[in-house]
Amino acid sequence: MLRYTLDKLNNLGYTKVCSKKVDPKFELGAVLKYFDNEVPIIFKNVKGYDMQLVGGLYGNRQIFYDLMNTNKENRIFKFMDAIANPQETKLIYTGPIKENIITKNIDITKLLPTPTSHEKDSSSFITAGMLLVKDPETGDTHMAVRRFQVNSKTNISTLISGASPHLREIVRKSEESNKPVECAVVLGYDAEYLIASQISSSKYGLDKHKVYSALKGEALEVVKCHSVDIEVPAYCEIVLEGEIVPNKKVIEGPFGELMGYYGEVAPNPVMEIKCIMHRDNPIFQHAFPCREEHLSNGLIREVEIFSALSSVVDIKDVNVTIGGGCRLHAIVSIDKKNEGDGKSAILSSLGSSKDLKHVVIVDSDVDIYSYKDVEFALASRVQASDDIVVIKNALGSALEASHVYKGFSDKIGIDATKPLNEESFKRAIIPEYEDIDITNYF
Ligand SMILES: Cc1cc2nc3c(=O)[nH]c(=O)nc-3n(C[C@H](O)[C@H](O)[C@H](O)COP(=O)(O)O)c2cc1C
């Protein structure tokens, strides 16, 4: 999983290694942020800890595509195929994750080099941890990235957002019956694991381990945890085992969130850690809290917008942008067949997710990954009175500051497509030389 990923990243020339002693409080995050959280960095010498740390792994589209053996053109279909055709996992007796099992004198504050990222953060936070819970009704593995505030040697609290009603319901029922929820936090995984984790349970109701197997094209090898009835990847780096304690909450936050503001401070469920498994020389995985680290979430939202629009218009591609927190903004390209296609695309996009706030529809001759090209379409194909649709006072994202401030959110759709068959919109070209091979000239 992570080790294979690091080898691959290294071979592709993407990684940087930092051997200087770095303080996990603020300094480490500043280094990651300098590179916009898009460069994978291995920190060999984290002040106060023996464990090395890797950050900035999954914040760049091209790195994602290279790691998952896909590309811009095929990725949506690859993800759709895995969601539609999940594959079984393979339970094996033991694996590298069981090389070290700690059940006594647990102290995560000494063992794990957990960073503190922002000035007002309430504590250090495990930000890349994958929370695994077995669904008591289906037996499926429910997994998703959650942040965990470090409260003490053995205690962390987790944020389960309103976007995860399924897990909230599991926790609610445990509180009703006063029975703890067994759980595990997995660190040290690959890009496919992260992508699989971002599939919405309430939408698909899938065992995401099985989606992982489908994405990889081979069964995920899992082992039983040491102290709880949960299966975890045999080749991950670190597993924290324990239980979510019923009817016990701890104030969580402030925490510098993905849009760069501090989110809500509220009482949240706590997990009591009973056991830690880790590989020899484990690598701690960190995600600096920021927009780039939510790219995996945006990649799955693109699948959802694409499938919502594909029965309405001839959609070509969609970019849920990093600038919009990988959830608030989308740029969609279509092959327009009817004059109304641009508006239909706006309706379906905004209807596909409450989080989407602004959407721009362009023709397929516009590169939706180039701000210059999108701006060209906005500048030359839009007349505000005809092409801008405003929907007032809709539900928005709890992670969007102006929505939180107002309690609701306005939505905007911009139809930046050109009129059909209109000669004045023909783009000037250089005949025969549009795709010039420049290597012939120098
Ligand atoms: C880096 C990162 C951090 C995240 N942190 C949280 C979090 O703290 N709490 C949360 O509920 N969701 C968080 N998410 C979003 C969930 O992982 C995501 O919505 C997931 O699809 C939820 O799965 P579910 O529908 O099975 O609950 C995070 C996502 C990423 C990529």
Tab-separated table of C-alpha atoms and ligand atoms in Angstrom:
chain	number	residue	atom	x	y	z
A	1	MET	CA	0.000	0.000	0.000
A	2	LEU	CA	1.905	3.098	1.200
A	3	ARG	CA	5.379	1.583	0.695
A	4	TYR	CA	4.596	0.570	-2.869
A	5	THR	CA	3.174	4.074	-3.418
A	6	LEU	CA	6.350	5.708	-2.116
A	7	ASP	CA	8.515	3.515	-4.389
A	8	LYS	CA	6.377	4.441	-7.364
A	9	LEU	CA	6.395	8.154	-6.513
A	10	ASN	CA	10.152	8.011	-6.107
A	11	ASN	CA	10.619	6.295	-9.486
A	12	LEU	CA	8.417	8.935	-11.111
A	13	GLY	CA	10.517	11.667	-9.500
A	14	TYR	CA	7.692	13.179	-7.470
A	15	THR	CA	9.004	12.861	-3.901
A	16	LYS	CA	11.180	15.102	-1.777
A	17	VAL	CA	13.038	13.902	1.299
A	18	CYS	CA	13.505	16.253	4.249
A	19	SER	CA	16.310	15.140	6.591
A	20	LYS	CA	16.447	18.346	8.651
A	21	LYS	CA	14.893	18.135	12.116
A	22	VAL	CA	11.359	19.530	11.771
A	23	ASP	CA	8.935	20.475	14.552
A	24	PRO	CA	5.532	18.746	14.078
A	25	LYS	CA	3.985	21.838	15.646
A	26	PHE	CA	3.479	24.332	12.798
A	27	GLU	CA	6.895	23.935	11.088
A	28	LEU	CA	6.094	20.686	9.300
A	29	GLY	CA	2.823	22.074	7.937
A	30	ALA	CA	4.586	25.235	6.770
A	31	VAL	CA	6.960	23.116	4.654
A	32	LEU	CA	4.048	21.169	3.108
A	33	LYS	CA	2.122	24.382	2.459
A	34	TYR	CA	5.119	25.977	0.757
A	35	PHE	CA	4.645	23.385	-1.982
A	36	ASP	CA	0.845	23.906	-1.991
A	37	ASN	CA	0.457	20.412	-0.459
A	38	GLU	CA	0.994	18.986	-3.916
A	39	VAL	CA	4.482	17.557	-3.411
A	40	PRO	CA	4.877	14.294	-1.471
A	41	ILE	CA	7.475	14.904	1.246
A	42	ILE	CA	9.064	12.286	3.495
A	43	PHE	CA	10.138	13.818	6.791
A	44	LYS	CA	12.916	11.602	8.155
A	45	ASN	CA	13.548	13.580	11.327
A	46	VAL	CA	10.434	14.751	13.144
A	47	LYS	CA	11.453	16.519	16.354
A	48	GLY	CA	10.769	14.361	19.398
A	49	TYR	CA	9.849	11.186	17.478
A	50	ASP	CA	11.524	8.128	15.972
A	51	MET	CA	8.780	7.593	13.419
A	52	GLN	CA	9.136	9.120	9.968
A	53	LEU	CA	6.186	10.981	8.466
A	54	VAL	CA	4.926	11.466	4.930
A	55	GLY	CA	2.669	14.331	3.832
A	56	GLY	CA	1.458	16.027	0.651
A	57	LEU	CA	0.788	12.646	-0.955
A	58	TYR	CA	-2.560	13.020	-2.651
A	59	GLY	CA	-3.075	16.698	-3.476
A	60	ASN	CA	-2.216	16.703	-7.174
A	61	ARG	CA	-4.325	15.362	-10.045
A	62	GLN	CA	-1.482	14.096	-12.196
A	63	ILE	CA	0.051	12.226	-9.248
A	64	PHE	CA	-3.330	10.633	-8.560
A	65	TYR	CA	-3.705	9.537	-12.174
A	66	ASP	CA	-0.143	8.160	-12.324
A	67	LEU	CA	-0.587	6.244	-9.073
A	68	MET	CA	-3.880	4.752	-10.226
A	69	ASN	CA	-2.717	3.923	-13.771
A	70	THR	CA	-5.376	6.156	-15.268
A	71	ASN	CA	-5.623	9.544	-16.945
A	72	LYS	CA	-7.873	12.556	-17.360
A	73	GLU	CA	-9.897	10.884	-20.116
A	74	ASN	CA	-10.555	7.531	-18.406
A	75	ARG	CA	-10.640	8.175	-14.684
A	76	ILE	CA	-14.392	8.826	-14.346
A	77	PHE	CA	-15.239	5.570	-16.145
A	78	LYS	CA	-12.700	3.624	-14.067
A	79	PHE	CA	-14.264	4.912	-10.832
A	80	MET	CA	-17.820	4.274	-12.090
A	81	ASP	CA	-16.897	0.739	-13.077
A	82	ALA	CA	-15.464	-0.023	-9.616
A	83	ILE	CA	-18.557	1.353	-7.879
A	84	ALA	CA	-20.826	-0.712	-10.143
A	85	ASN	CA	-18.738	-3.908	-9.855
A	86	PRO	CA	-17.243	-4.240	-6.372
A	87	GLN	CA	-14.964	-7.273	-5.868
A	88	GLU	CA	-14.360	-9.487	-2.847
A	89	THR	CA	-11.470	-8.970	-0.418
A	90	LYS	CA	-9.115	-11.775	0.657
A	91	LEU	CA	-8.782	-12.563	4.362
A	92	ILE	CA	-5.264	-13.762	5.184
A	93	TYR	CA	-4.017	-15.112	8.496
A	94	THR	CA	-1.342	-12.526	9.122
A	95	GLY	CA	0.522	-9.715	7.412
A	96	PRO	CA	3.161	-7.011	7.953
A	97	ILE	CA	0.746	-4.834	9.936
A	98	LYS	CA	0.966	-7.453	12.712
A	99	GLU	CA	4.762	-7.122	13.062
A	100	ASN	CA	4.240	-5.087	16.252
A	101	ILE	CA	1.221	-5.294	18.541
A	102	ILE	CA	1.023	-2.958	21.534
A	103	THR	CA	-1.639	-3.555	24.179
A	104	LYS	CA	0.068	-2.146	27.276
A	105	ASN	CA	1.311	1.322	28.230
A	106	ILE	CA	-0.185	2.866	25.109
A	107	ASP	CA	0.773	6.496	24.639
A	108	ILE	CA	0.015	7.927	21.219
A	109	THR	CA	1.391	11.317	22.223
A	110	LYS	CA	4.853	9.715	22.482
A	111	LEU	CA	4.541	7.160	19.672
A	112	LEU	CA	2.886	9.090	16.825
A	113	PRO	CA	4.400	12.309	15.420
A	114	THR	CA	0.965	13.889	15.089
A	115	PRO	CA	1.263	17.460	13.775
A	116	THR	CA	-0.463	20.601	14.967
A	117	SER	CA	-1.199	22.630	11.859
A	118	HIS	CA	-2.694	26.027	12.676
A	119	GLU	CA	-2.339	28.699	15.339
A	120	LYS	CA	-5.663	28.162	17.132
A	121	ASP	CA	-5.961	24.377	16.695
A	122	SER	CA	-7.104	22.871	19.988
A	123	SER	CA	-4.527	20.061	19.866
A	124	SER	CA	-2.580	17.944	17.440
A	125	PHE	CA	-4.825	16.136	14.934
A	126	ILE	CA	-4.532	12.837	13.077
A	127	THR	CA	-5.841	14.108	9.741
A	128	ALA	CA	-5.387	11.196	7.320
A	129	GLY	CA	-6.777	8.438	9.542
A	130	MET	CA	-9.297	6.136	7.913
A	131	LEU	CA	-12.039	5.282	10.431
A	132	LEU	CA	-13.267	1.696	9.994
A	133	VAL	CA	-16.473	0.449	11.584
A	134	LYS	CA	-18.281	-2.784	10.818
A	135	ASP	CA	-21.903	-2.102	9.928
A	136	PRO	CA	-23.792	-4.231	12.513
A	137	GLU	CA	-26.671	-4.808	10.091
A	138	THR	CA	-24.881	-5.655	6.813
A	139	GLY	CA	-21.430	-6.683	8.092
A	140	ASP	CA	-19.954	-4.305	5.492
A	141	THR	CA	-16.844	-2.330	6.323
A	142	HIS	CA	-17.738	1.316	6.669
A	143	MET	CA	-14.633	3.385	6.063
A	144	ALA	CA	-13.908	7.070	5.505
A	145	VAL	CA	-11.215	9.605	6.316
A	146	ARG	CA	-12.030	11.489	9.515
A	147	ARG	CA	-9.959	13.864	11.556
A	148	PHE	CA	-9.103	12.911	15.127
A	149	GLN	CA	-8.250	15.353	17.884
A	150	VAL	CA	-5.638	13.907	20.228
A	151	ASN	CA	-7.068	14.181	23.750
A	152	SER	CA	-4.715	12.017	25.807
A	153	LYS	CA	-2.414	8.980	25.674
A	154	THR	CA	-5.240	6.670	24.639
A	155	ASN	CA	-8.098	8.927	23.705
A	156	ILE	CA	-8.985	10.718	20.482
A	157	SER	CA	-12.200	12.384	19.374
A	158	THR	CA	-13.627	12.113	15.910
A	159	LEU	CA	-15.710	14.407	13.751
A	160	ILE	CA	-18.531	12.611	11.938
A	161	SER	CA	-20.103	15.222	9.684
A	162	GLY	CA	-23.770	15.481	8.707
A	163	ALA	CA	-22.722	14.191	5.271
A	164	SER	CA	-22.280	10.760	6.899
A	165	PRO	CA	-25.805	9.944	8.175
A	166	HIS	CA	-25.090	6.226	7.936
A	167	LEU	CA	-22.256	6.269	10.470
A	168	ARG	CA	-24.077	8.812	12.610
A	169	GLU	CA	-26.950	6.351	12.801
A	170	ILE	CA	-24.613	3.522	13.891
A	171	VAL	CA	-23.266	5.775	16.650
A	172	ARG	CA	-26.773	6.937	17.625
A	173	LYS	CA	-27.995	3.354	17.997
A	174	SER	CA	-24.942	2.495	20.122
A	175	GLU	CA	-25.809	5.415	22.384
A	176	GLU	CA	-29.395	4.215	22.663
A	177	SER	CA	-28.294	0.722	23.692
A	178	ASN	CA	-25.265	2.071	25.598
A	179	LYS	CA	-23.008	-0.357	23.728
A	180	PRO	CA	-19.637	0.821	22.356
A	181	VAL	CA	-18.900	0.719	18.621
A	182	GLU	CA	-15.767	-1.282	17.800
A	183	CYS	CA	-13.583	0.628	15.407
A	184	ALA	CA	-10.120	0.917	13.885
A	185	VAL	CA	-8.145	3.828	12.458
A	186	VAL	CA	-5.933	2.915	9.511
A	187	LEU	CA	-2.903	4.946	8.432
A	188	GLY	CA	-0.545	4.275	5.540
A	189	TYR	CA	-2.671	3.528	2.479
A	190	ASP	CA	-2.565	4.097	-1.252
A	191	ALA	CA	-4.515	6.323	-3.678
A	192	GLU	CA	-7.125	3.650	-4.472
A	193	TYR	CA	-7.929	3.234	-0.775
A	194	LEU	CA	-8.437	6.971	-0.419
A	195	ILE	CA	-10.641	7.166	-3.534
A	196	ALA	CA	-12.758	4.204	-2.390
A	197	SER	CA	-13.188	5.858	1.015
A	198	GLN	CA	-14.736	8.967	-0.553
A	199	ILE	CA	-17.745	7.148	-1.967
A	200	SER	CA	-20.848	8.234	-0.109
A	201	SER	CA	-22.419	5.461	1.989
A	202	SER	CA	-25.846	7.040	1.993
A	203	LYS	CA	-25.800	7.189	-1.825
A	204	TYR	CA	-24.335	3.765	-2.640
A	205	GLY	CA	-24.438	1.658	0.542
A	206	LEU	CA	-21.309	-0.217	-0.481
A	207	ASP	CA	-18.508	-2.034	1.314
A	208	LYS	CA	-15.698	0.283	0.282
A	209	HIS	CA	-13.043	-2.433	0.745
A	210	LYS	CA	-14.763	-4.196	-2.139
A	211	VAL	CA	-14.658	-1.041	-4.258
A	212	TYR	CA	-10.920	-0.920	-3.512
A	213	SER	CA	-10.478	-4.478	-4.813
A	214	ALA	CA	-12.299	-3.493	-8.000
A	215	LEU	CA	-10.200	-0.365	-8.454
A	216	LYS	CA	-6.976	-2.343	-8.025
A	217	GLY	CA	-8.106	-5.278	-10.128
A	218	GLU	CA	-7.078	-7.672	-7.341
A	219	ALA	CA	-8.506	-8.632	-3.967
A	220	LEU	CA	-7.508	-6.388	-1.072
A	221	GLU	CA	-5.621	-8.587	1.406
A	222	VAL	CA	-7.005	-8.010	4.872
A	223	VAL	CA	-6.198	-9.362	8.343
A	224	LYS	CA	-8.347	-9.475	11.451
A	225	CYS	CA	-7.534	-6.797	13.990
A	226	HIS	CA	-5.934	-8.004	17.221
A	227	SER	CA	-8.631	-6.809	19.631
A	228	VAL	CA	-11.725	-5.899	17.596
A	229	ASP	CA	-13.815	-7.706	14.976
A	230	ILE	CA	-12.704	-5.558	12.040
A	231	GLU	CA	-10.583	-6.395	9.014
A	232	VAL	CA	-7.814	-4.013	8.026
A	233	PRO	CA	-5.394	-3.953	5.070
A	234	ALA	CA	-2.527	-6.373	5.722
A	235	TYR	CA	0.023	-3.974	4.217
A	236	CYS	CA	-0.982	-0.671	5.827
A	237	GLU	CA	1.414	1.039	8.263
A	238	ILE	CA	-0.437	1.695	11.528
A	239	VAL	CA	-3.783	0.618	13.017
A	240	LEU	CA	-5.317	2.075	16.167
A	241	GLU	CA	-7.903	-0.316	17.567
A	242	GLY	CA	-10.572	0.503	20.104
A	243	GLU	CA	-14.121	1.617	20.531
A	244	ILE	CA	-16.280	4.694	20.200
A	245	VAL	CA	-17.526	5.168	23.734
A	246	PRO	CA	-21.318	5.587	23.957
A	247	ASN	CA	-22.707	8.785	25.412
A	248	LYS	CA	-19.305	10.332	25.969
A	249	LYS	CA	-18.355	13.446	24.079
A	250	VAL	CA	-15.438	15.831	24.215
A	251	ILE	CA	-15.264	19.378	22.857
A	252	GLU	CA	-13.521	19.141	19.508
A	253	GLY	CA	-11.869	22.103	17.795
A	254	PRO	CA	-11.034	24.759	16.902
A	255	PHE	CA	-9.452	23.241	13.822
A	256	GLY	CA	-8.229	25.088	10.715
A	257	GLU	CA	-10.488	23.543	8.077
A	258	LEU	CA	-10.274	22.833	4.364
A	259	MET	CA	-11.276	26.350	3.263
A	260	GLY	CA	-8.697	27.844	5.614
A	261	TYR	CA	-11.160	29.004	8.286
A	262	TYR	CA	-11.688	27.536	11.748
A	263	GLY	CA	-14.718	25.241	11.775
A	264	GLU	CA	-17.372	24.668	14.395
A	265	VAL	CA	-16.285	23.882	17.967
A	266	ALA	CA	-18.641	21.203	19.317
A	267	PRO	CA	-18.836	18.085	21.495
A	268	ASN	CA	-17.933	15.046	19.396
A	269	PRO	CA	-17.689	11.271	20.011
A	270	VAL	CA	-14.516	9.860	21.527
A	271	MET	CA	-12.561	6.738	20.709
A	272	GLU	CA	-10.676	4.884	23.404
A	273	ILE	CA	-7.605	3.148	21.968
A	274	LYS	CA	-7.036	-0.381	23.312
A	275	CYS	CA	-4.362	-1.675	20.976
A	276	ILE	CA	-1.952	-0.424	18.323
A	277	MET	CA	-0.566	-2.530	15.505
A	278	HIS	CA	2.217	-1.264	13.287
A	279	ARG	CA	4.762	-2.455	10.790
A	280	ASP	CA	8.472	-2.414	11.527
A	281	ASN	CA	9.783	1.113	10.900
A	282	PRO	CA	6.263	2.462	10.396
A	283	ILE	CA	5.563	5.571	8.360
A	284	PHE	CA	3.013	8.020	9.785
A	285	GLN	CA	0.698	9.434	7.122
A	286	HIS	CA	-0.373	13.068	7.407
A	287	ALA	CA	-2.664	15.301	5.348
A	288	PHE	CA	-2.210	19.035	5.943
A	289	PRO	CA	-5.762	20.384	6.411
A	290	CYS	CA	-6.407	22.327	3.233
A	291	ARG	CA	-8.195	22.246	-0.109
A	292	GLU	CA	-5.635	20.137	-1.969
A	293	GLU	CA	-6.004	17.245	0.477
A	294	HIS	CA	-9.703	17.008	-0.442
A	295	LEU	CA	-8.937	16.286	-4.081
A	296	SER	CA	-9.968	12.626	-3.638
A	297	ASN	CA	-13.384	13.838	-2.492
A	298	GLY	CA	-13.636	16.117	-5.539
A	299	LEU	CA	-12.703	13.251	-7.869
A	300	ILE	CA	-15.712	11.281	-6.598
A	301	ARG	CA	-17.980	14.339	-6.827
A	302	GLU	CA	-16.949	14.574	-10.485
A	303	VAL	CA	-18.267	11.029	-10.979
A	304	GLU	CA	-21.579	12.086	-9.434
A	305	ILE	CA	-21.965	15.238	-11.551
A	306	PHE	CA	-20.944	13.337	-14.688
A	307	SER	CA	-23.540	10.643	-14.113
A	308	ALA	CA	-26.263	13.194	-13.210
A	309	LEU	CA	-25.654	15.102	-16.455
A	310	SER	CA	-25.081	12.209	-18.807
A	311	SER	CA	-28.789	11.508	-19.236
A	312	VAL	CA	-29.525	15.204	-19.865
A	313	VAL	CA	-26.751	16.565	-22.122
A	314	ASP	CA	-23.700	15.280	-23.996
A	315	ILE	CA	-21.257	15.858	-21.117
A	316	LYS	CA	-17.563	15.621	-21.954
A	317	ASP	CA	-15.782	16.274	-18.655
A	318	VAL	CA	-16.099	17.972	-15.280
A	319	ASN	CA	-13.560	19.658	-13.013
A	320	VAL	CA	-14.546	20.098	-9.358
A	321	THR	CA	-11.842	22.629	-8.639
A	322	ILE	CA	-9.327	22.698	-5.794
A	323	GLY	CA	-9.858	26.461	-5.352
A	324	GLY	CA	-13.486	25.751	-4.481
A	325	GLY	CA	-12.525	23.213	-1.822
A	326	CYS	CA	-13.130	20.270	-4.170
A	327	ARG	CA	-16.882	20.651	-3.557
A	328	LEU	CA	-18.150	24.231	-4.041
A	329	HIS	CA	-17.222	24.899	-7.683
A	330	ALA	CA	-17.497	22.889	-10.880
A	331	ILE	CA	-16.630	23.556	-14.489
A	332	VAL	CA	-18.442	21.295	-16.926
A	333	SER	CA	-17.756	20.866	-20.626
A	334	ILE	CA	-20.477	19.684	-22.982
A	335	ASP	CA	-21.029	19.128	-26.682
A	336	LYS	CA	-24.024	21.336	-27.131
A	337	LYS	CA	-26.768	19.880	-29.329
A	338	ASN	CA	-29.686	22.189	-28.418
A	339	GLU	CA	-29.831	25.836	-27.371
A	340	GLY	CA	-31.168	24.843	-23.944
A	341	ASP	CA	-28.358	22.405	-23.106
A	342	GLY	CA	-26.325	24.918	-21.118
A	343	LYS	CA	-29.242	25.704	-18.788
A	344	SER	CA	-30.194	22.021	-18.460
A	345	ALA	CA	-26.609	21.271	-17.456
A	346	ILE	CA	-26.785	24.016	-14.808
A	347	LEU	CA	-29.989	22.567	-13.350
A	348	SER	CA	-28.689	19.010	-13.167
A	349	SER	CA	-25.305	20.032	-11.738
A	350	LEU	CA	-26.733	22.197	-8.971
A	351	GLY	CA	-29.350	19.548	-8.217
A	352	SER	CA	-26.758	16.808	-7.854
A	353	SER	CA	-25.201	18.061	-4.600
A	354	LYS	CA	-26.193	20.587	-1.960
A	355	ASP	CA	-22.538	21.556	-1.603
A	356	LEU	CA	-22.142	22.796	-5.182
A	357	LYS	CA	-22.465	26.570	-5.160
A	358	HIS	CA	-21.186	27.896	-8.497
A	359	VAL	CA	-21.121	26.006	-11.790
A	360	VAL	CA	-19.835	27.118	-15.183
A	361	ILE	CA	-20.866	25.267	-18.345
A	362	VAL	CA	-18.524	25.552	-21.331
A	363	ASP	CA	-18.228	24.037	-24.795
A	364	SER	CA	-15.837	21.147	-25.304
A	365	ASP	CA	-13.292	23.350	-27.137
A	366	VAL	CA	-12.538	24.978	-23.759
A	367	ASP	CA	-9.912	23.380	-21.497
A	368	ILE	CA	-11.717	23.088	-18.147
A	369	TYR	CA	-8.394	22.657	-16.311
A	370	SER	CA	-7.047	25.986	-17.619
A	371	TYR	CA	-8.287	29.080	-15.771
A	372	LYS	CA	-7.103	31.113	-18.790
A	373	ASP	CA	-9.322	29.133	-21.142
A	374	VAL	CA	-12.354	29.187	-18.799
A	375	GLU	CA	-11.943	32.930	-18.412
A	376	PHE	CA	-11.815	33.211	-22.219
A	377	ALA	CA	-15.257	31.530	-22.365
A	378	LEU	CA	-16.641	33.739	-19.591
A	379	ALA	CA	-15.307	36.849	-21.273
A	380	SER	CA	-16.458	36.107	-24.810
A	381	ARG	CA	-19.517	33.839	-24.583
A	382	VAL	CA	-21.534	35.209	-21.647
A	383	GLN	CA	-24.163	37.944	-21.474
A	384	ALA	CA	-25.207	38.252	-17.841
A	385	SER	CA	-28.907	38.964	-18.402
A	386	ASP	CA	-29.333	35.772	-20.466
A	387	ASP	CA	-26.663	33.412	-19.236
A	388	ILE	CA	-26.462	33.734	-15.462
A	389	VAL	CA	-28.957	31.829	-13.338
A	390	VAL	CA	-29.252	32.774	-9.648
A	391	ILE	CA	-31.093	30.587	-7.157
A	392	LYS	CA	-31.575	32.291	-3.833
A	393	ASN	CA	-31.561	30.818	-0.334
A	394	ALA	CA	-30.864	27.146	-1.052
A	395	LEU	CA	-29.121	24.709	1.269
A	396	GLY	CA	-25.337	24.878	1.041
A	397	SER	CA	-22.230	23.331	2.534
A	398	ALA	CA	-21.511	23.431	6.262
A	399	LEU	CA	-17.868	23.929	5.308
A	400	GLU	CA	-18.567	27.186	3.474
A	401	ALA	CA	-18.170	30.256	5.677
A	402	SER	CA	-20.746	32.522	3.996
A	403	HIS	CA	-23.331	29.721	4.140
A	404	VAL	CA	-22.636	29.196	7.833
A	405	TYR	CA	-22.936	32.969	8.361
A	406	LYS	CA	-26.291	33.261	6.507
A	407	GLY	CA	-27.727	29.813	7.266
A	408	PHE	CA	-28.422	29.197	3.574
A	409	SER	CA	-26.667	29.680	0.299
A	410	ASP	CA	-27.308	31.292	-3.088
A	411	LYS	CA	-26.359	29.232	-6.134
A	412	ILE	CA	-25.114	30.522	-9.458
A	413	GLY	CA	-24.979	28.760	-12.796
A	414	ILE	CA	-23.216	30.398	-15.725
A	415	ASP	CA	-23.945	29.190	-19.218
A	416	ALA	CA	-20.682	30.063	-20.984
A	417	THR	CA	-21.469	28.040	-24.090
A	418	LYS	CA	-21.635	29.788	-27.440
A	419	PRO	CA	-24.839	29.875	-29.520
A	420	LEU	CA	-25.160	26.963	-31.943
A	421	ASN	CA	-24.122	27.546	-35.585
A	422	GLU	CA	-23.111	31.145	-35.009
A	423	GLU	CA	-20.256	32.096	-37.371
A	424	SER	CA	-19.006	34.989	-35.204
A	425	PHE	CA	-17.925	32.472	-32.524
A	426	LYS	CA	-15.608	30.539	-34.855
A	427	ARG	CA	-12.133	30.591	-33.324
A	428	ALA	CA	-9.232	31.747	-35.452
A	429	ILE	CA	-6.785	28.933	-36.169
A	430	ILE	CA	-3.355	28.579	-37.774
A	431	PRO	CA	-4.121	26.168	-40.609
A	432	GLU	CA	-2.147	22.866	-40.487
A	433	TYR	CA	-0.032	24.044	-37.540
A	434	GLU	CA	-2.378	23.907	-34.527
A	435	ASP	CA	-0.523	20.877	-33.127
A	436	ILE	CA	2.990	21.835	-34.082
A	437	ASP	CA	5.797	19.480	-32.981
A	438	ILE	CA	8.172	22.067	-31.566
A	439	THR	CA	11.048	19.572	-31.226
A	440	ASN	CA	11.466	19.805	-35.028
A	441	TYR	CA	12.532	23.410	-34.694
A	442	PHE	CA	15.265	23.451	-32.079
B	1	LIG	C1	-8.525	14.722	3.918
B	1	LIG	C2	-9.965	14.478	4.263
B	1	LIG	C3	-10.424	14.722	5.553
B	1	LIG	C4	-11.746	14.488	5.895
B	1	LIG	N1	-12.165	14.708	7.187
B	1	LIG	C5	-13.437	14.386	7.542
B	1	LIG	C6	-13.859	14.491	8.906
B	1	LIG	O1	-13.115	14.892	9.788
B	1	LIG	N2	-15.137	14.133	9.210
B	1	LIG	C7	-16.018	13.686	8.254
B	1	LIG	O2	-17.148	13.339	8.594
B	1	LIG	N3	-15.642	13.586	6.955
B	1	LIG	C8	-14.379	13.914	6.583
B	1	LIG	N4	-13.980	13.791	5.276
B	1	LIG	C9	-14.985	13.441	4.258
B	1	LIG	C10	-15.364	11.978	4.287
B	1	LIG	O3	-14.219	11.165	4.310
B	1	LIG	C11	-16.193	11.656	3.016
B	1	LIG	O4	-17.303	12.510	2.972
B	1	LIG	C12	-16.643	10.221	2.956
B	1	LIG	O5	-17.140	9.968	1.660
B	1	LIG	C13	-17.739	9.903	3.955
B	1	LIG	O6	-18.085	8.551	3.789
B	1	LIG	P1	-19.486	7.965	4.266
B	1	LIG	O7	-20.537	8.524	3.349
B	1	LIG	O8	-19.295	6.492	4.089
B	1	LIG	O9	-19.671	8.357	5.687
B	1	LIG	C14	-12.661	14.006	4.912
B	1	LIG	C15	-12.205	13.754	3.618
B	1	LIG	C16	-10.875	13.983	3.295
B	1	LIG	C17	-10.411	13.664	1.896
